[in-house]
């Protein structure tokens, strides 16, 4: 087991955002998190990353309550790419990616060969090797997103949490990024808007509506025409794709 939540509840300003959410992310799988805007996806991801504390219930990492694990230990194995991640200093891309190595280094340790290999590999996987010496503020929105992905990969995480990672990316890089994540030897939990991308790449899906889980399971079981209508308010036809034997959604006018 990697992540597990038990009746996780969180809210703000008297409003319940997540209501008794229980889920499990199995080792090595890509778990897709779906739901309309305001359904609680980002809040759930931030709770999993330890950036928020539940009001009730708990988050378990390998059967241990996340609140009892030192932050440095969590940072060594859990990487989180936020939807609107920013970098204020005008660093070079390679320096941004090097930040991912900080949890693995002590105060007095020098830059090691393992650090260098992790950074080089992360830049290559994210398709940013050619931009390694470019300055941050010269990058496009999509390039900045890919640099943040590279920084997360440089952490060499066992768990990878991504909040709408394909935002600002063109279609080519959306597909390449999700393919990369699906092939990594990590447990990943990824919030997505594109339901067809979720169906194509995720092993299992969890669907939230108004802070509660309304469906979970393999894409072929979760993405039904009835669910698309009741949760996303869209009329659609769901067929099995001949290319990848997974559901494909055709939206109806």
Short mmCIF file of N, CA and C in Angstrom, two decimals, residues 48-187:
data_model
loop_
_atom_site.label_atom_id
_atom_site.label_comp_id
_atom_site.label_asym_id
_atom_site.label_seq_id
_atom_site.Cartn_x
_atom_site.Cartn_y
_atom_site.Cartn_z
N UNK A 48 -3.05 14.84 0.88
CA UNK A 48 -2.18 13.70 0.65
C UNK A 48 -0.71 14.11 0.73
N UNK A 49 -0.40 15.31 0.28
CA UNK A 49 0.98 15.80 0.30
C UNK A 49 1.40 16.31 1.68
N UNK A 50 0.46 16.37 2.61
CA UNK A 50 0.77 16.85 3.94
C UNK A 50 0.79 18.35 4.07
N UNK A 51 0.28 19.07 3.06
CA UNK A 51 0.26 20.53 3.10
C UNK A 51 -0.97 21.07 3.82
N UNK A 52 -1.97 20.25 4.03
CA UNK A 52 -3.12 20.57 4.85
C UNK A 52 -3.29 19.44 5.86
N UNK A 53 -3.96 19.74 6.96
CA UNK A 53 -4.24 18.73 7.98
C UNK A 53 -5.74 18.45 8.02
N UNK A 54 -6.13 17.17 8.03
CA UNK A 54 -7.56 16.85 8.04
C UNK A 54 -8.22 17.29 9.34
N UNK A 55 -9.49 17.63 9.25
CA UNK A 55 -10.26 17.95 10.45
C UNK A 55 -10.70 16.68 11.15
N UNK A 56 -10.90 15.63 10.37
CA UNK A 56 -11.13 14.30 10.93
C UNK A 56 -10.71 13.27 9.89
N UNK A 57 -10.54 12.04 10.33
CA UNK A 57 -9.99 11.03 9.45
C UNK A 57 -8.48 11.16 9.38
N UNK A 58 -7.87 10.36 8.53
CA UNK A 58 -6.41 10.41 8.44
C UNK A 58 -5.90 9.96 7.08
N UNK A 59 -4.67 10.37 6.78
CA UNK A 59 -3.94 9.94 5.59
C UNK A 59 -2.86 8.98 6.04
N UNK A 60 -2.80 7.81 5.43
CA UNK A 60 -1.78 6.83 5.74
C UNK A 60 -0.80 6.72 4.58
N UNK A 61 0.48 6.66 4.92
CA UNK A 61 1.53 6.39 3.94
C UNK A 61 2.23 5.13 4.40
N UNK A 62 2.08 4.06 3.63
CA UNK A 62 2.58 2.74 4.06
C UNK A 62 2.11 2.41 5.47
N UNK A 63 0.81 2.58 5.69
CA UNK A 63 0.12 2.23 6.94
C UNK A 63 0.51 3.10 8.14
N UNK A 64 1.24 4.19 7.91
CA UNK A 64 1.64 5.09 8.98
C UNK A 64 0.94 6.43 8.79
N UNK A 65 0.36 6.96 9.87
CA UNK A 65 -0.32 8.25 9.80
C UNK A 65 0.67 9.31 9.32
N UNK A 66 0.31 10.01 8.26
CA UNK A 66 1.21 10.99 7.65
C UNK A 66 1.65 12.05 8.64
N UNK A 67 0.80 12.37 9.62
CA UNK A 67 1.13 13.42 10.59
C UNK A 67 2.27 13.03 11.51
N UNK A 68 2.56 11.73 11.62
CA UNK A 68 3.62 11.27 12.51
C UNK A 68 4.96 11.09 11.80
N UNK A 69 4.99 11.29 10.48
CA UNK A 69 6.20 11.09 9.70
C UNK A 69 6.92 12.43 9.57
N UNK A 70 8.23 12.50 9.84
CA UNK A 70 8.95 13.78 9.68
C UNK A 70 8.82 14.33 8.27
N UNK A 71 8.72 15.66 8.18
CA UNK A 71 8.52 16.30 6.87
C UNK A 71 9.64 15.97 5.90
N UNK A 72 10.85 15.89 6.38
CA UNK A 72 11.97 15.57 5.50
C UNK A 72 11.82 14.17 4.91
N UNK A 73 11.36 13.24 5.72
CA UNK A 73 11.15 11.87 5.25
C UNK A 73 10.06 11.84 4.18
N UNK A 74 8.99 12.58 4.42
CA UNK A 74 7.91 12.65 3.41
C UNK A 74 8.44 13.25 2.12
N UNK A 75 9.23 14.33 2.24
CA UNK A 75 9.74 15.02 1.05
C UNK A 75 10.71 14.15 0.26
N UNK A 76 11.34 13.19 0.92
CA UNK A 76 12.28 12.32 0.21
C UNK A 76 11.56 11.31 -0.67
N UNK A 77 10.28 11.07 -0.41
CA UNK A 77 9.60 10.04 -1.20
C UNK A 77 8.33 10.53 -1.89
N UNK A 78 7.78 11.67 -1.50
CA UNK A 78 6.55 12.18 -2.11
C UNK A 78 6.85 13.50 -2.82
N UNK A 79 6.59 13.55 -4.11
CA UNK A 79 6.75 14.78 -4.89
C UNK A 79 5.37 15.29 -5.30
N UNK A 80 5.19 16.60 -5.21
CA UNK A 80 3.89 17.22 -5.50
C UNK A 80 4.09 18.33 -6.52
N UNK A 81 3.40 18.24 -7.64
CA UNK A 81 3.40 19.29 -8.64
C UNK A 81 2.05 19.98 -8.59
N UNK A 82 2.04 21.21 -8.11
CA UNK A 82 0.78 21.93 -7.95
C UNK A 82 0.32 22.51 -9.28
N UNK A 83 -0.95 22.83 -9.33
CA UNK A 83 -1.55 23.33 -10.57
C UNK A 83 -0.96 24.68 -10.96
N UNK A 84 -0.72 25.54 -9.98
CA UNK A 84 -0.20 26.87 -10.28
C UNK A 84 1.15 27.06 -9.60
N UNK A 85 2.03 26.08 -9.78
CA UNK A 85 3.36 26.17 -9.18
C UNK A 85 4.12 27.36 -9.77
N UNK A 86 4.84 28.06 -8.91
CA UNK A 86 5.59 29.23 -9.36
C UNK A 86 7.03 29.16 -8.86
N UNK A 87 7.89 29.87 -9.53
CA UNK A 87 9.27 30.06 -9.09
C UNK A 87 9.57 31.55 -9.25
N UNK A 88 9.82 32.23 -8.13
CA UNK A 88 9.96 33.68 -8.17
C UNK A 88 11.32 34.14 -8.68
N UNK A 89 12.37 33.48 -8.23
CA UNK A 89 13.71 33.89 -8.64
C UNK A 89 13.94 33.54 -10.10
N UNK A 90 14.71 34.38 -10.79
CA UNK A 90 14.99 34.11 -12.20
C UNK A 90 16.19 33.17 -12.31
N UNK A 91 15.95 31.93 -11.95
CA UNK A 91 16.98 30.90 -12.01
C UNK A 91 17.04 30.28 -13.39
N UNK A 92 18.12 29.58 -13.65
CA UNK A 92 18.16 28.74 -14.84
C UNK A 92 17.31 27.50 -14.59
N UNK A 93 16.86 26.89 -15.67
CA UNK A 93 16.03 25.70 -15.56
C UNK A 93 16.73 24.62 -14.75
N UNK A 94 18.01 24.40 -15.00
CA UNK A 94 18.73 23.34 -14.29
C UNK A 94 18.77 23.62 -12.79
N UNK A 95 18.82 24.90 -12.40
CA UNK A 95 18.84 25.23 -10.97
C UNK A 95 17.47 25.00 -10.33
N UNK A 96 16.40 25.24 -11.09
CA UNK A 96 15.06 24.93 -10.59
C UNK A 96 14.93 23.43 -10.35
N UNK A 97 15.42 22.63 -11.29
CA UNK A 97 15.31 21.17 -11.16
C UNK A 97 16.18 20.66 -10.02
N UNK A 98 17.31 21.30 -9.78
CA UNK A 98 18.19 20.89 -8.68
C UNK A 98 17.51 21.03 -7.32
N UNK A 99 16.51 21.91 -7.23
CA UNK A 99 15.78 22.07 -5.96
C UNK A 99 15.13 20.76 -5.53
N UNK A 100 14.84 19.91 -6.49
CA UNK A 100 14.25 18.61 -6.17
C UNK A 100 15.17 17.69 -5.39
N UNK A 101 16.46 17.98 -5.38
CA UNK A 101 17.41 17.13 -4.67
C UNK A 101 17.58 17.53 -3.21
N UNK A 102 17.07 18.68 -2.79
CA UNK A 102 17.31 19.18 -1.44
C UNK A 102 16.89 18.20 -0.34
N UNK A 103 15.75 17.52 -0.45
CA UNK A 103 15.37 16.60 0.64
C UNK A 103 16.37 15.46 0.85
N UNK A 104 17.18 15.16 -0.17
CA UNK A 104 18.11 14.04 -0.08
C UNK A 104 19.50 14.46 0.39
N UNK A 105 19.71 15.74 0.66
CA UNK A 105 21.05 16.22 0.98
C UNK A 105 21.07 16.82 2.37
N UNK A 106 22.17 16.58 3.09
CA UNK A 106 22.34 17.18 4.40
C UNK A 106 22.92 18.58 4.24
N UNK A 107 22.98 19.30 5.35
CA UNK A 107 23.43 20.69 5.33
C UNK A 107 24.86 20.81 4.80
N UNK A 108 25.68 19.82 5.09
CA UNK A 108 27.10 19.92 4.74
C UNK A 108 27.52 19.00 3.59
N UNK A 109 26.57 18.33 2.99
CA UNK A 109 26.93 17.42 1.90
C UNK A 109 27.16 18.19 0.60
N UNK A 110 28.13 17.73 -0.18
CA UNK A 110 28.40 18.34 -1.47
C UNK A 110 27.49 17.75 -2.54
N UNK A 111 27.53 18.39 -3.70
CA UNK A 111 26.75 17.91 -4.85
C UNK A 111 27.38 16.62 -5.36
N UNK A 112 26.60 15.55 -5.42
CA UNK A 112 27.15 14.23 -5.72
C UNK A 112 26.86 13.81 -7.15
N UNK A 113 27.50 12.75 -7.57
CA UNK A 113 27.24 12.18 -8.88
C UNK A 113 25.79 11.69 -8.99
N UNK A 114 25.29 11.14 -7.88
CA UNK A 114 23.89 10.69 -7.88
C UNK A 114 22.94 11.86 -8.06
N UNK A 115 23.25 13.00 -7.44
CA UNK A 115 22.43 14.20 -7.62
C UNK A 115 22.44 14.63 -9.09
N UNK A 116 23.62 14.66 -9.68
CA UNK A 116 23.77 15.10 -11.07
C UNK A 116 23.01 14.17 -12.01
N UNK A 117 23.11 12.87 -11.78
CA UNK A 117 22.42 11.90 -12.63
C UNK A 117 20.91 12.04 -12.49
N UNK A 118 20.43 12.29 -11.26
CA UNK A 118 18.99 12.46 -11.05
C UNK A 118 18.47 13.68 -11.79
N UNK A 119 19.22 14.78 -11.75
CA UNK A 119 18.81 16.01 -12.43
C UNK A 119 18.84 15.82 -13.94
N UNK A 120 19.92 15.24 -14.46
CA UNK A 120 20.03 15.02 -15.91
C UNK A 120 18.90 14.11 -16.40
N UNK A 121 18.64 13.05 -15.65
CA UNK A 121 17.58 12.12 -16.05
C UNK A 121 16.21 12.77 -16.01
N UNK A 122 15.97 13.61 -15.01
CA UNK A 122 14.68 14.29 -14.89
C UNK A 122 14.47 15.27 -16.03
N UNK A 123 15.52 16.02 -16.39
CA UNK A 123 15.41 16.95 -17.51
C UNK A 123 15.11 16.21 -18.81
N UNK A 124 15.77 15.08 -19.00
CA UNK A 124 15.55 14.31 -20.23
C UNK A 124 14.13 13.76 -20.28
N UNK A 125 13.66 13.19 -19.18
CA UNK A 125 12.32 12.61 -19.15
C UNK A 125 11.24 13.66 -19.39
N UNK A 126 11.46 14.86 -18.88
CA UNK A 126 10.48 15.93 -19.04
C UNK A 126 10.64 16.68 -20.36
N UNK A 127 11.61 16.26 -21.17
CA UNK A 127 11.82 16.92 -22.46
C UNK A 127 12.38 18.32 -22.34
N UNK A 128 13.19 18.55 -21.30
CA UNK A 128 13.71 19.90 -21.05
C UNK A 128 15.23 19.98 -21.10
N UNK A 129 15.89 18.95 -21.58
CA UNK A 129 17.36 18.96 -21.63
C UNK A 129 17.89 20.14 -22.44
N UNK A 130 17.25 20.43 -23.55
CA UNK A 130 17.72 21.51 -24.42
C UNK A 130 17.52 22.88 -23.79
N UNK A 131 16.68 22.95 -22.76
CA UNK A 131 16.38 24.23 -22.10
C UNK A 131 17.10 24.37 -20.76
N UNK A 132 17.99 23.46 -20.43
CA UNK A 132 18.56 23.42 -19.09
C UNK A 132 19.24 24.72 -18.69
N UNK A 133 19.83 25.44 -19.61
CA UNK A 133 20.54 26.68 -19.28
C UNK A 133 19.73 27.94 -19.60
N UNK A 134 18.47 27.77 -19.99
CA UNK A 134 17.61 28.93 -20.22
C UNK A 134 17.13 29.49 -18.87
N UNK A 135 16.88 30.79 -18.83
CA UNK A 135 16.38 31.39 -17.61
C UNK A 135 14.87 31.20 -17.48
N UNK A 136 14.44 31.06 -16.23
CA UNK A 136 13.04 30.72 -15.93
C UNK A 136 12.05 31.67 -16.60
N UNK A 137 12.31 32.96 -16.52
CA UNK A 137 11.34 33.94 -17.02
C UNK A 137 11.29 34.01 -18.54
N UNK A 138 12.18 33.29 -19.20
CA UNK A 138 12.13 33.24 -20.66
C UNK A 138 11.27 32.09 -21.17
N UNK A 139 10.80 31.24 -20.26
CA UNK A 139 10.06 30.05 -20.66
C UNK A 139 8.59 30.36 -20.92
N UNK A 140 7.98 29.57 -21.79
CA UNK A 140 6.54 29.63 -21.98
C UNK A 140 5.85 28.95 -20.80
N UNK A 141 4.54 29.10 -20.71
CA UNK A 141 3.79 28.45 -19.63
C UNK A 141 3.95 26.95 -19.64
N UNK A 142 3.92 26.36 -20.83
CA UNK A 142 4.08 24.91 -20.93
C UNK A 142 5.47 24.46 -20.54
N UNK A 143 6.49 25.23 -20.90
CA UNK A 143 7.86 24.88 -20.54
C UNK A 143 8.07 24.99 -19.03
N UNK A 144 7.46 25.99 -18.41
CA UNK A 144 7.55 26.10 -16.95
C UNK A 144 6.91 24.88 -16.28
N UNK A 145 5.79 24.44 -16.83
CA UNK A 145 5.13 23.27 -16.26
C UNK A 145 6.02 22.04 -16.37
N UNK A 146 6.66 21.86 -17.51
CA UNK A 146 7.53 20.72 -17.70
C UNK A 146 8.77 20.81 -16.80
N UNK A 147 9.24 22.03 -16.53
CA UNK A 147 10.37 22.19 -15.62
C UNK A 147 9.98 21.79 -14.20
N UNK A 148 8.75 22.11 -13.79
CA UNK A 148 8.28 21.69 -12.47
C UNK A 148 8.13 20.17 -12.40
N UNK A 149 7.71 19.57 -13.51
CA UNK A 149 7.65 18.11 -13.56
C UNK A 149 9.06 17.54 -13.39
N UNK A 150 10.03 18.13 -14.07
CA UNK A 150 11.41 17.66 -13.96
C UNK A 150 11.91 17.80 -12.52
N UNK A 151 11.58 18.90 -11.86
CA UNK A 151 12.00 19.07 -10.47
C UNK A 151 11.42 17.96 -9.59
N UNK A 152 10.16 17.63 -9.81
CA UNK A 152 9.54 16.54 -9.04
C UNK A 152 10.24 15.21 -9.32
N UNK A 153 10.56 14.95 -10.59
CA UNK A 153 11.22 13.69 -10.93
C UNK A 153 12.63 13.63 -10.34
N UNK A 154 13.28 14.79 -10.20
CA UNK A 154 14.62 14.82 -9.61
C UNK A 154 14.61 14.39 -8.15
N UNK A 155 13.45 14.47 -7.50
CA UNK A 155 13.34 13.98 -6.13
C UNK A 155 13.43 12.46 -6.06
N UNK A 156 13.37 11.80 -7.21
CA UNK A 156 13.30 10.33 -7.28
C UNK A 156 12.24 9.80 -6.32
N UNK A 157 11.00 10.26 -6.48
CA UNK A 157 9.95 9.91 -5.52
C UNK A 157 9.44 8.48 -5.71
N UNK A 158 8.84 7.97 -4.64
CA UNK A 158 8.09 6.72 -4.73
C UNK A 158 6.61 7.02 -5.00
N UNK A 159 6.16 8.20 -4.56
CA UNK A 159 4.80 8.66 -4.82
C UNK A 159 4.86 10.02 -5.50
N UNK A 160 4.05 10.18 -6.53
CA UNK A 160 4.02 11.41 -7.31
C UNK A 160 2.59 11.92 -7.36
N UNK A 161 2.39 13.15 -6.89
CA UNK A 161 1.06 13.77 -6.86
C UNK A 161 1.07 14.93 -7.85
N UNK A 162 0.10 14.94 -8.76
CA UNK A 162 0.06 15.97 -9.79
C UNK A 162 -1.34 16.56 -9.88
N UNK A 163 -1.42 17.89 -9.83
CA UNK A 163 -2.69 18.59 -9.92
C UNK A 163 -2.80 19.25 -11.29
N UNK A 164 -3.61 18.68 -12.15
CA UNK A 164 -3.81 19.18 -13.52
C UNK A 164 -2.47 19.41 -14.22
N UNK A 165 -1.64 18.38 -14.35
CA UNK A 165 -0.29 18.59 -14.89
C UNK A 165 -0.23 18.96 -16.36
N UNK A 166 -1.32 18.75 -17.09
CA UNK A 166 -1.30 19.05 -18.52
C UNK A 166 -1.77 20.47 -18.84
N UNK A 167 -2.11 21.25 -17.81
CA UNK A 167 -2.46 22.66 -18.06
C UNK A 167 -1.31 23.38 -18.76
N UNK A 168 -1.63 24.19 -19.73
CA UNK A 168 -0.68 25.02 -20.48
C UNK A 168 0.15 24.21 -21.48
N UNK A 169 -0.05 22.92 -21.57
CA UNK A 169 0.73 22.13 -22.51
C UNK A 169 -0.04 21.94 -23.81
N UNK A 170 0.68 21.92 -24.93
CA UNK A 170 0.02 21.59 -26.19
C UNK A 170 -0.25 20.08 -26.21
N UNK A 171 -1.05 19.64 -27.14
CA UNK A 171 -1.55 18.27 -27.13
C UNK A 171 -0.41 17.26 -27.19
N UNK A 172 0.64 17.57 -27.95
CA UNK A 172 1.78 16.66 -28.06
C UNK A 172 2.42 16.42 -26.69
N UNK A 173 2.62 17.51 -25.94
CA UNK A 173 3.26 17.37 -24.64
C UNK A 173 2.30 16.84 -23.58
N UNK A 174 0.99 17.06 -23.74
CA UNK A 174 0.03 16.44 -22.84
C UNK A 174 0.13 14.92 -22.91
N UNK A 175 0.10 14.40 -24.13
CA UNK A 175 0.16 12.95 -24.32
C UNK A 175 1.51 12.41 -23.83
N UNK A 176 2.60 13.11 -24.18
CA UNK A 176 3.93 12.64 -23.79
C UNK A 176 4.07 12.62 -22.27
N UNK A 177 3.55 13.66 -21.60
CA UNK A 177 3.68 13.72 -20.15
C UNK A 177 2.89 12.60 -19.47
N UNK A 178 1.65 12.39 -19.88
CA UNK A 178 0.84 11.35 -19.26
C UNK A 178 1.40 9.96 -19.55
N UNK A 179 1.95 9.77 -20.73
CA UNK A 179 2.61 8.50 -21.05
C UNK A 179 3.81 8.29 -20.13
N UNK A 180 4.58 9.35 -19.93
CA UNK A 180 5.73 9.28 -19.03
C UNK A 180 5.29 8.88 -17.63
N UNK A 181 4.30 9.57 -17.09
CA UNK A 181 3.84 9.29 -15.73
C UNK A 181 3.34 7.86 -15.62
N UNK A 182 2.60 7.40 -16.63
CA UNK A 182 2.04 6.04 -16.58
C UNK A 182 3.12 4.97 -16.62
N UNK A 183 4.30 5.30 -17.15
CA UNK A 183 5.38 4.32 -17.27
C UNK A 183 6.39 4.39 -16.14
N UNK A 184 6.29 5.39 -15.27
CA UNK A 184 7.22 5.51 -14.15
C UNK A 184 6.97 4.41 -13.13
N UNK A 185 8.04 3.99 -12.48
CA UNK A 185 7.92 2.96 -11.45
C UNK A 185 7.59 3.63 -10.11
N UNK A 186 6.50 4.39 -10.10
CA UNK A 186 6.05 5.08 -8.89
C UNK A 186 4.54 4.93 -8.78
N UNK A 187 4.02 5.24 -7.60
CA UNK A 187 2.58 5.38 -7.42
C UNK A 187 2.24 6.83 -7.72
#
